[in-house]
Amino acid sequence: MSRSRNGILAALAASCASLLIVALTQTAPAGAATSPTATFSKDSSWDTGYTARYTIAAGTSALSGWRVEFDLAAGSSVGTFWDSLLTSSGNHYTFVNREYNGNVPAGGTTSFGFNVSGTANPASCKLDGQPCGGAPPTSTTTTTRSTTTTTTTSTTPPPAGSVRAAPYIDITMSTPSLVSVANATGHKVFTLAFALADSTGCNPSWGGTIPINDSRIVNDVRALQAAGGDVVVATGGAAGPYLEYTCTSSAALLAAYKRVLDTVGSNHLDVDVEATIPQDMVNTALAQLQRERGTTISYTMRVQGDDFGMDPYSVQVLQSAAARGVNVTVNPMTMEFGSSRPDWGDAVIAAAQASLNQVKQIWPGKSDAEAKRMLGVTPMIGRNFNGKTFTQAHARKLVDWATANHVGLLAFWSVGRDNGGCPGGGVSPTCSSISQSTFEFTKIFKGFRG
């Protein structure tokens, strides 16, 4: 087909579309009542899945709550989600509003998002029991619509806070398993620590020594996912050869990130920065990963003090991320910092608030609510190395504060320490050194509602 003829056909199509829009506009009488609608769109897609959202428009009358439900064909399933609550039965998924986005004024809109593993689009969509107001796009329309949506919403991909609570677990240790913790607590989302470079160089492994496809770890993750759970992959940490400084180019680092995420079937990455990294190269790789896959990314950062917030180097890394368009959750490690406050729970919250103030400075265009959604908080449960103790009462206080402020993420170090096996002892990787029941902190953090 010649180029000139293509141009003629495109012009005719555009003209017809314009006439159709005019016709539709003219057939709607002024003041006519409009029904609420839920419109599907894709933010990004990749070979094995996509990130999408439904935008709910209230129509003529305000909504005091909403429910969107749809089906996915066999082979596709919803993974993580945000700004909604989800229940599912087989291939049928039902999303309902959170407490902060249920009231939609007349003519107003709200939205919720989710990731899908697989390529099927939602079918048989209903909003409050009625048709959503339009079928999901066909495969041809999806391509066009995805391009358009990416252009208009690339600055707001799914926040990393789509995973609301994800305590860290040292996956190099054989116990506790992910499934055993999920069975005991009902909590099903964890952060796997840590994917590092192995002795051969830019090759991801667990702890720098365990193959990334280790059967114990992979089978545990798959069993958790089969039960409706999910994982975040954490790189970096306190020790070991970082992928971030072992890989010598952004392309090599990007390939390493993809390999570990693909191995465990996750689209969530946490970069724990406790050493110097080539920040511009790292953020170039993260930006590309996010453009290609819609990956949710968090940066876990050191805290200098409860009044100061994150240390200056952490701020520099985040400024580099902002300059390269990486959308992140900022997750300060509210542990081992200096404080004059007598109550360690208050100190942890103060450190989180100081970090939030830094987020607002790095991203000055964000609203207060948006900045809070970018914030994570990760304390160390039980005894800290600085002599402070994070207790169950402190955990409840933090969960209440985080819920009231709608922050994006809560976590803690670590699930392997979440037991009372060594009360009164020193800091240990396998117990909290305080009196507690097994997995008590995991159960408390499970109550975080975002």
XYZ file of C-alpha atoms in Angstrom:
450
model
C 0.000 0.000 0.000
C 1.490 3.357 -0.985
C 2.352 6.004 1.560
C 0.063 8.578 -0.089
C -2.882 6.229 0.069
C -2.169 5.534 3.743
C -2.269 9.241 4.375
C -5.622 9.590 2.615
C -7.110 6.710 4.607
C -5.785 8.133 7.865
C -7.289 11.527 7.064
C -10.655 9.952 6.234
C -10.598 7.976 9.473
C -9.783 11.081 11.498
C -12.576 12.993 9.760
C -15.096 10.225 10.457
C -14.013 10.093 14.076
C -14.489 13.857 14.413
C -17.966 13.671 12.860
C -18.881 10.842 15.210
C -17.764 12.847 18.231
C -19.802 15.843 17.066
C -22.841 13.641 16.457
C -22.610 12.054 19.866
C -22.189 15.427 21.512
C -25.193 16.879 19.727
C -27.490 13.963 20.554
C -27.034 14.383 24.298
C -29.580 16.970 25.469
C -28.344 19.693 27.784
C -28.769 18.774 31.413
C -29.331 15.080 30.684
C -28.470 12.759 33.556
C -25.356 10.645 33.083
C -24.620 7.322 34.747
C -21.366 6.486 36.498
C -18.751 4.722 34.376
C -15.543 2.774 34.906
C -13.025 3.083 32.079
C -10.149 0.657 31.585
C -6.692 1.818 30.450
C -3.156 0.430 30.416
C -0.275 2.372 31.916
C 2.392 0.003 30.578
C 2.803 -3.526 29.261
C 5.516 -6.095 28.682
C 5.733 -9.614 27.217
C 4.198 -11.396 30.208
C 1.859 -8.835 31.722
C 0.789 -5.248 32.134
C -0.091 -2.469 34.554
C -3.595 -1.030 34.232
C -6.183 1.079 35.960
C -9.908 1.752 36.027
C -11.000 5.381 36.206
C -14.386 5.756 37.869
C -16.458 8.786 36.879
C -19.392 9.640 39.118
C -21.695 11.073 36.442
C -24.561 13.336 37.448
C -24.891 12.003 40.990
C -22.184 11.660 43.611
C -20.940 8.223 44.660
C -20.639 7.253 48.313
C -18.743 4.081 47.467
C -18.051 1.898 44.420
C -17.463 -1.682 43.360
C -15.822 -2.739 40.094
C -15.772 -6.380 39.060
C -14.554 -8.216 35.982
C -13.317 -11.559 34.674
C -9.917 -12.548 33.282
C -9.428 -15.432 30.888
C -7.572 -18.529 32.080
C -3.838 -17.979 32.140
C -4.069 -14.381 33.349
C -4.436 -13.216 36.943
C -4.337 -10.052 39.023
C -1.218 -9.621 41.133
C -0.611 -6.492 43.162
C -3.141 -3.666 43.337
C -3.488 -0.225 44.906
C -6.114 2.311 45.962
C -8.707 -0.448 46.392
C -9.493 -3.645 48.267
C -9.677 -6.907 46.314
C -11.512 -10.196 46.655
C -11.445 -12.911 44.022
C -13.159 -16.167 43.186
C -11.552 -18.171 40.419
C -11.085 -15.804 37.501
C -13.590 -13.235 38.851
C -12.131 -10.156 40.575
C -14.003 -7.608 42.670
C -12.446 -4.289 43.703
C -14.061 -1.927 46.216
C -13.022 1.542 47.305
C -10.657 2.372 50.134
C -11.801 4.644 52.946
C -10.159 7.650 51.295
C -11.492 7.366 47.715
C -15.042 6.092 48.043
C -16.770 9.477 48.024
C -16.688 10.811 44.468
C -18.526 14.099 43.846
C -20.862 14.537 40.902
C -18.754 14.964 37.796
C -15.642 13.853 39.681
C -13.349 10.877 39.134
C -11.122 8.515 41.062
C -9.113 5.489 40.049
C -7.445 2.297 41.212
C -4.670 0.297 39.625
C -3.402 -3.263 39.388
C -0.847 -5.494 37.729
C -1.856 -8.488 35.615
C 0.280 -11.546 35.011
C -0.729 -12.605 31.508
C -2.057 -10.741 28.500
C -5.854 -11.073 28.743
C -7.892 -7.886 29.121
C -10.738 -7.634 31.660
C -14.119 -8.859 30.421
C -17.727 -8.472 31.621
C -16.898 -5.382 33.658
C -19.563 -4.085 36.030
C -19.658 -0.969 38.188
C -21.998 -1.374 41.145
C -23.738 -4.196 39.316
C -24.268 -2.299 36.052
C -22.162 -2.353 32.849
C -19.032 -0.257 33.241
C -20.005 1.892 30.269
C -17.694 0.497 27.617
C -15.949 -2.706 26.691
C -12.218 -3.044 27.362
C -10.094 -2.166 24.340
C -9.369 -4.807 21.753
C -5.779 -5.825 21.141
C -5.525 -3.229 18.326
C -7.027 -0.460 20.421
C -4.875 -1.409 23.392
C -1.715 -0.551 21.484
C -2.974 2.913 20.620
C -4.491 3.523 24.000
C -1.440 2.341 25.881
C 0.718 4.776 23.929
C -1.650 7.635 24.674
C -1.957 6.773 28.352
C 1.787 6.471 28.796
C 2.180 9.954 27.346
C -0.270 11.474 29.788
C 0.463 9.465 32.953
C 4.142 8.531 32.790
C 4.806 10.653 35.854
C 2.411 8.609 37.964
C 3.018 4.878 37.539
C 1.778 2.512 40.204
C 3.396 3.539 43.460
C 5.628 1.021 45.231
C 3.183 1.465 48.023
C 0.871 -0.774 45.978
C 2.507 -3.335 48.235
C 1.242 -1.887 51.510
C 3.182 -3.941 54.075
C 6.165 -6.052 53.076
C 8.434 -7.025 55.981
C 11.937 -8.112 55.036
C 12.938 -11.742 55.265
C 16.521 -12.977 54.944
C 15.839 -15.463 52.181
C 19.323 -16.978 52.511
C 18.124 -18.582 55.741
C 16.082 -21.754 55.342
C 13.686 -20.863 58.157
C 11.162 -19.459 58.470
C 9.741 -20.175 55.036
C 7.459 -17.669 53.346
C 4.594 -20.133 53.310
C 4.947 -20.999 56.992
C 4.768 -17.316 57.949
C 1.778 -16.748 55.666
C -0.026 -19.757 57.139
C 0.658 -18.589 60.678
C -0.248 -14.921 60.210
C -2.377 -14.519 57.095
C 0.131 -11.968 55.804
C 1.291 -12.844 52.298
C 3.656 -10.127 51.036
C 7.362 -10.102 51.891
C 10.589 -8.418 50.780
C 13.308 -10.922 49.847
C 16.752 -9.854 51.099
C 19.161 -9.635 49.341
C 19.965 -10.193 45.666
C 23.685 -9.520 45.282
C 26.398 -10.108 42.699
C 28.109 -13.493 42.848
C 31.832 -14.204 42.560
C 31.697 -14.125 38.752
C 30.614 -10.489 38.633
C 27.349 -8.988 37.395
C 25.318 -12.122 38.035
C 22.499 -11.997 40.629
C 22.515 -14.471 43.492
C 20.966 -14.608 46.938
C 23.384 -13.209 49.468
C 26.153 -13.366 46.885
C 26.444 -17.148 47.218
C 23.121 -18.931 46.563
C 22.083 -19.351 42.897
C 19.210 -17.054 41.981
C 17.174 -20.068 40.793
C 17.755 -22.068 43.979
C 14.900 -24.587 44.165
C 14.156 -24.054 47.866
C 13.691 -20.317 47.407
C 11.897 -20.427 44.053
C 9.495 -23.170 45.179
C 8.739 -21.260 48.387
C 7.980 -18.092 46.415
C 5.778 -19.963 43.953
C 3.825 -21.621 46.744
C 3.269 -18.219 48.346
C 2.095 -16.747 45.037
C -0.227 -19.688 44.465
C -1.853 -18.797 47.776
C -2.370 -15.205 46.615
C 0.882 -13.748 47.941
C 3.582 -11.617 46.369
C 7.226 -10.691 46.883
C 9.466 -7.675 46.525
C 13.085 -8.306 45.500
C 15.597 -6.288 47.538
C 19.112 -5.610 46.316
C 21.987 -4.030 48.227
C 21.873 -4.129 52.008
C 24.445 -3.839 54.743
C 27.128 -6.076 53.241
C 28.123 -7.978 50.147
C 28.898 -7.178 46.531
C 26.108 -4.948 45.252
C 24.814 -5.561 41.756
C 24.664 -1.776 41.543
C 28.445 -1.332 41.680
C 29.529 -4.717 40.284
C 27.609 -4.296 37.029
C 29.582 -1.767 34.995
C 26.844 -0.363 32.748
C 23.176 0.501 32.985
C 22.394 -2.141 30.342
C 24.157 -4.855 32.335
C 22.453 -3.789 35.557
C 19.076 -3.691 33.807
C 19.622 -7.263 32.589
C 20.537 -8.376 36.114
C 17.405 -6.754 37.558
C 15.248 -8.440 34.933
C 16.782 -11.822 35.598
C 16.107 -11.830 39.317
C 12.589 -10.404 38.920
C 11.730 -12.947 36.238
C 13.110 -15.810 38.346
C 10.692 -15.150 41.196
C 7.863 -13.726 39.074
C 7.847 -10.292 40.693
C 7.489 -6.767 39.358
C 8.598 -5.031 42.572
C 12.168 -3.970 43.251
C 13.706 -2.450 46.365
C 17.210 -0.943 46.222
C 18.694 -0.819 49.732
C 21.493 1.761 49.713
C 23.956 1.391 52.584
C 27.092 1.919 50.479
C 28.158 4.228 47.674
C 26.726 3.357 44.257
C 27.129 4.901 40.788
C 23.801 6.616 41.274
C 23.301 8.078 37.808
C 24.004 4.741 36.134
C 21.720 2.930 38.572
C 18.871 5.392 38.062
C 19.256 5.147 34.287
C 18.752 1.376 34.585
C 15.800 1.807 36.951
C 14.137 4.334 34.658
C 14.437 1.936 31.734
C 13.095 -0.956 33.815
C 10.112 1.138 34.824
C 9.435 2.277 31.252
C 9.527 -1.289 29.943
C 7.639 -3.081 32.695
C 5.941 -0.582 34.974
C 8.014 -1.987 37.831
C 7.316 -0.504 41.243
C 10.584 0.669 42.774
C 11.525 1.656 46.301
C 14.750 3.119 47.618
C 15.574 2.085 51.190
C 17.804 4.744 52.747
C 19.821 5.409 55.881
C 18.501 7.837 58.488
C 20.921 10.266 60.122
C 18.659 11.534 62.890
C 15.029 11.832 63.876
C 15.021 15.591 63.323
C 17.334 15.518 60.299
C 15.922 12.599 58.297
C 17.952 10.762 55.679
C 21.691 11.346 55.343
C 23.012 13.692 52.627
C 24.202 10.888 50.345
C 20.744 9.273 50.350
C 19.285 12.620 49.306
C 21.753 12.787 46.402
C 20.688 9.340 45.167
C 17.051 10.405 45.279
C 17.784 13.666 43.478
C 19.399 11.618 40.723
C 16.292 9.416 40.578
C 14.029 12.463 40.322
C 16.176 13.953 37.549
C 15.863 10.758 35.512
C 12.132 10.377 36.001
C 12.249 7.302 38.238
C 9.070 7.065 40.293
C 9.946 5.642 43.676
C 8.779 5.002 47.164
C 11.295 6.504 49.588
C 11.755 4.043 52.436
C 13.888 5.409 55.301
C 15.455 2.812 57.601
C 14.174 4.167 60.892
C 16.758 2.268 62.929
C 20.208 2.861 64.407
C 19.939 6.668 64.251
C 20.578 9.308 66.879
C 17.722 10.650 68.988
C 17.191 12.489 72.251
C 13.550 11.430 72.465
C 12.816 9.137 75.419
C 10.240 7.114 73.482
C 11.760 5.174 70.572
C 8.373 4.829 68.869
C 8.065 8.623 68.814
C 11.618 8.856 67.467
C 10.823 6.459 64.624
C 7.768 8.494 63.614
C 9.733 11.749 63.882
C 12.430 10.303 61.599
C 9.742 9.301 59.116
C 8.243 12.793 59.206
C 11.666 14.389 58.683
C 12.237 12.082 55.717
C 8.837 13.080 54.334
C 9.901 16.723 54.478
C 12.971 15.814 52.401
C 10.758 14.036 49.861
C 8.742 17.218 49.460
C 11.948 19.171 48.787
C 13.215 16.672 46.202
C 9.831 16.498 44.443
C 8.420 20.004 45.032
C 5.613 19.470 42.531
C 3.992 16.747 44.618
C 0.992 17.525 46.784
C 1.113 16.666 50.482
C -0.984 13.546 49.875
C 1.187 12.463 46.941
C 4.369 12.905 48.970
C 2.947 10.791 51.776
C 2.088 8.049 49.276
C 5.756 8.084 48.262
C 6.903 7.423 51.828
C 7.801 4.070 53.348
C 8.950 3.368 56.913
C 11.126 0.432 57.999
C 12.136 0.047 61.657
C 14.133 -2.790 63.199
C 11.940 -4.751 65.570
C 13.115 -5.548 69.067
C 16.622 -4.598 70.161
C 18.600 -2.252 67.893
C 22.383 -1.980 67.802
C 22.195 1.555 69.218
C 20.700 0.204 72.430
C 17.130 1.269 71.610
C 14.233 -1.183 71.596
C 11.304 -1.128 69.175
C 8.418 -2.743 71.047
C 5.006 -4.052 70.101
C 3.469 -0.817 71.447
C 5.777 1.178 69.170
C 4.713 -0.974 66.233
C 1.035 -0.289 66.893
C 1.744 3.441 67.213
C 3.597 3.428 63.879
C 0.852 1.473 62.107
C -1.768 3.910 63.405
C 0.308 6.917 62.269
C 1.007 5.414 58.858
C -2.648 4.533 58.333
C -3.854 7.983 59.358
C -1.376 9.623 56.979
C -1.916 7.183 54.089
C 1.777 6.530 53.598
C 2.762 4.153 50.840
C 4.644 1.332 52.556
C 5.511 -0.262 55.883
C 8.152 -2.911 56.457
C 10.503 -4.051 59.209
C 13.726 -5.955 59.689
C 13.096 -8.832 59.850
C 10.659 -11.746 59.823
C 13.420 -14.142 60.908
C 13.798 -12.054 64.083
C 10.048 -11.938 64.751
C 10.013 -14.322 67.690
C 10.752 -14.293 71.431
C 13.456 -16.934 71.358
C 16.116 -14.857 73.139
C 14.485 -12.334 75.512
C 17.037 -10.085 77.167
C 19.836 -11.163 74.834
C 21.963 -9.186 72.439
C 21.031 -8.267 68.888
C 20.493 -11.465 66.906
C 19.563 -12.297 63.297
C 17.199 -15.037 64.485
C 15.244 -13.416 67.343
C 14.155 -9.974 68.514
C 15.831 -10.137 71.964
C 12.559 -9.108 73.646
C 9.597 -11.000 75.056
C 7.039 -11.555 72.324
C 4.939 -14.210 70.637
C 6.065 -15.728 67.350
C 5.364 -13.444 64.377
C 3.711 -10.889 66.643
C 5.144 -7.930 64.706
C 4.107 -9.448 61.373
C 0.542 -9.653 62.655
C 0.647 -6.052 63.885
C 2.000 -4.730 60.589
C -0.625 -6.734 58.733
C -3.121 -4.257 60.183
C -1.693 -1.412 58.100
C -4.375 -0.194 55.707
C -2.539 2.504 53.791
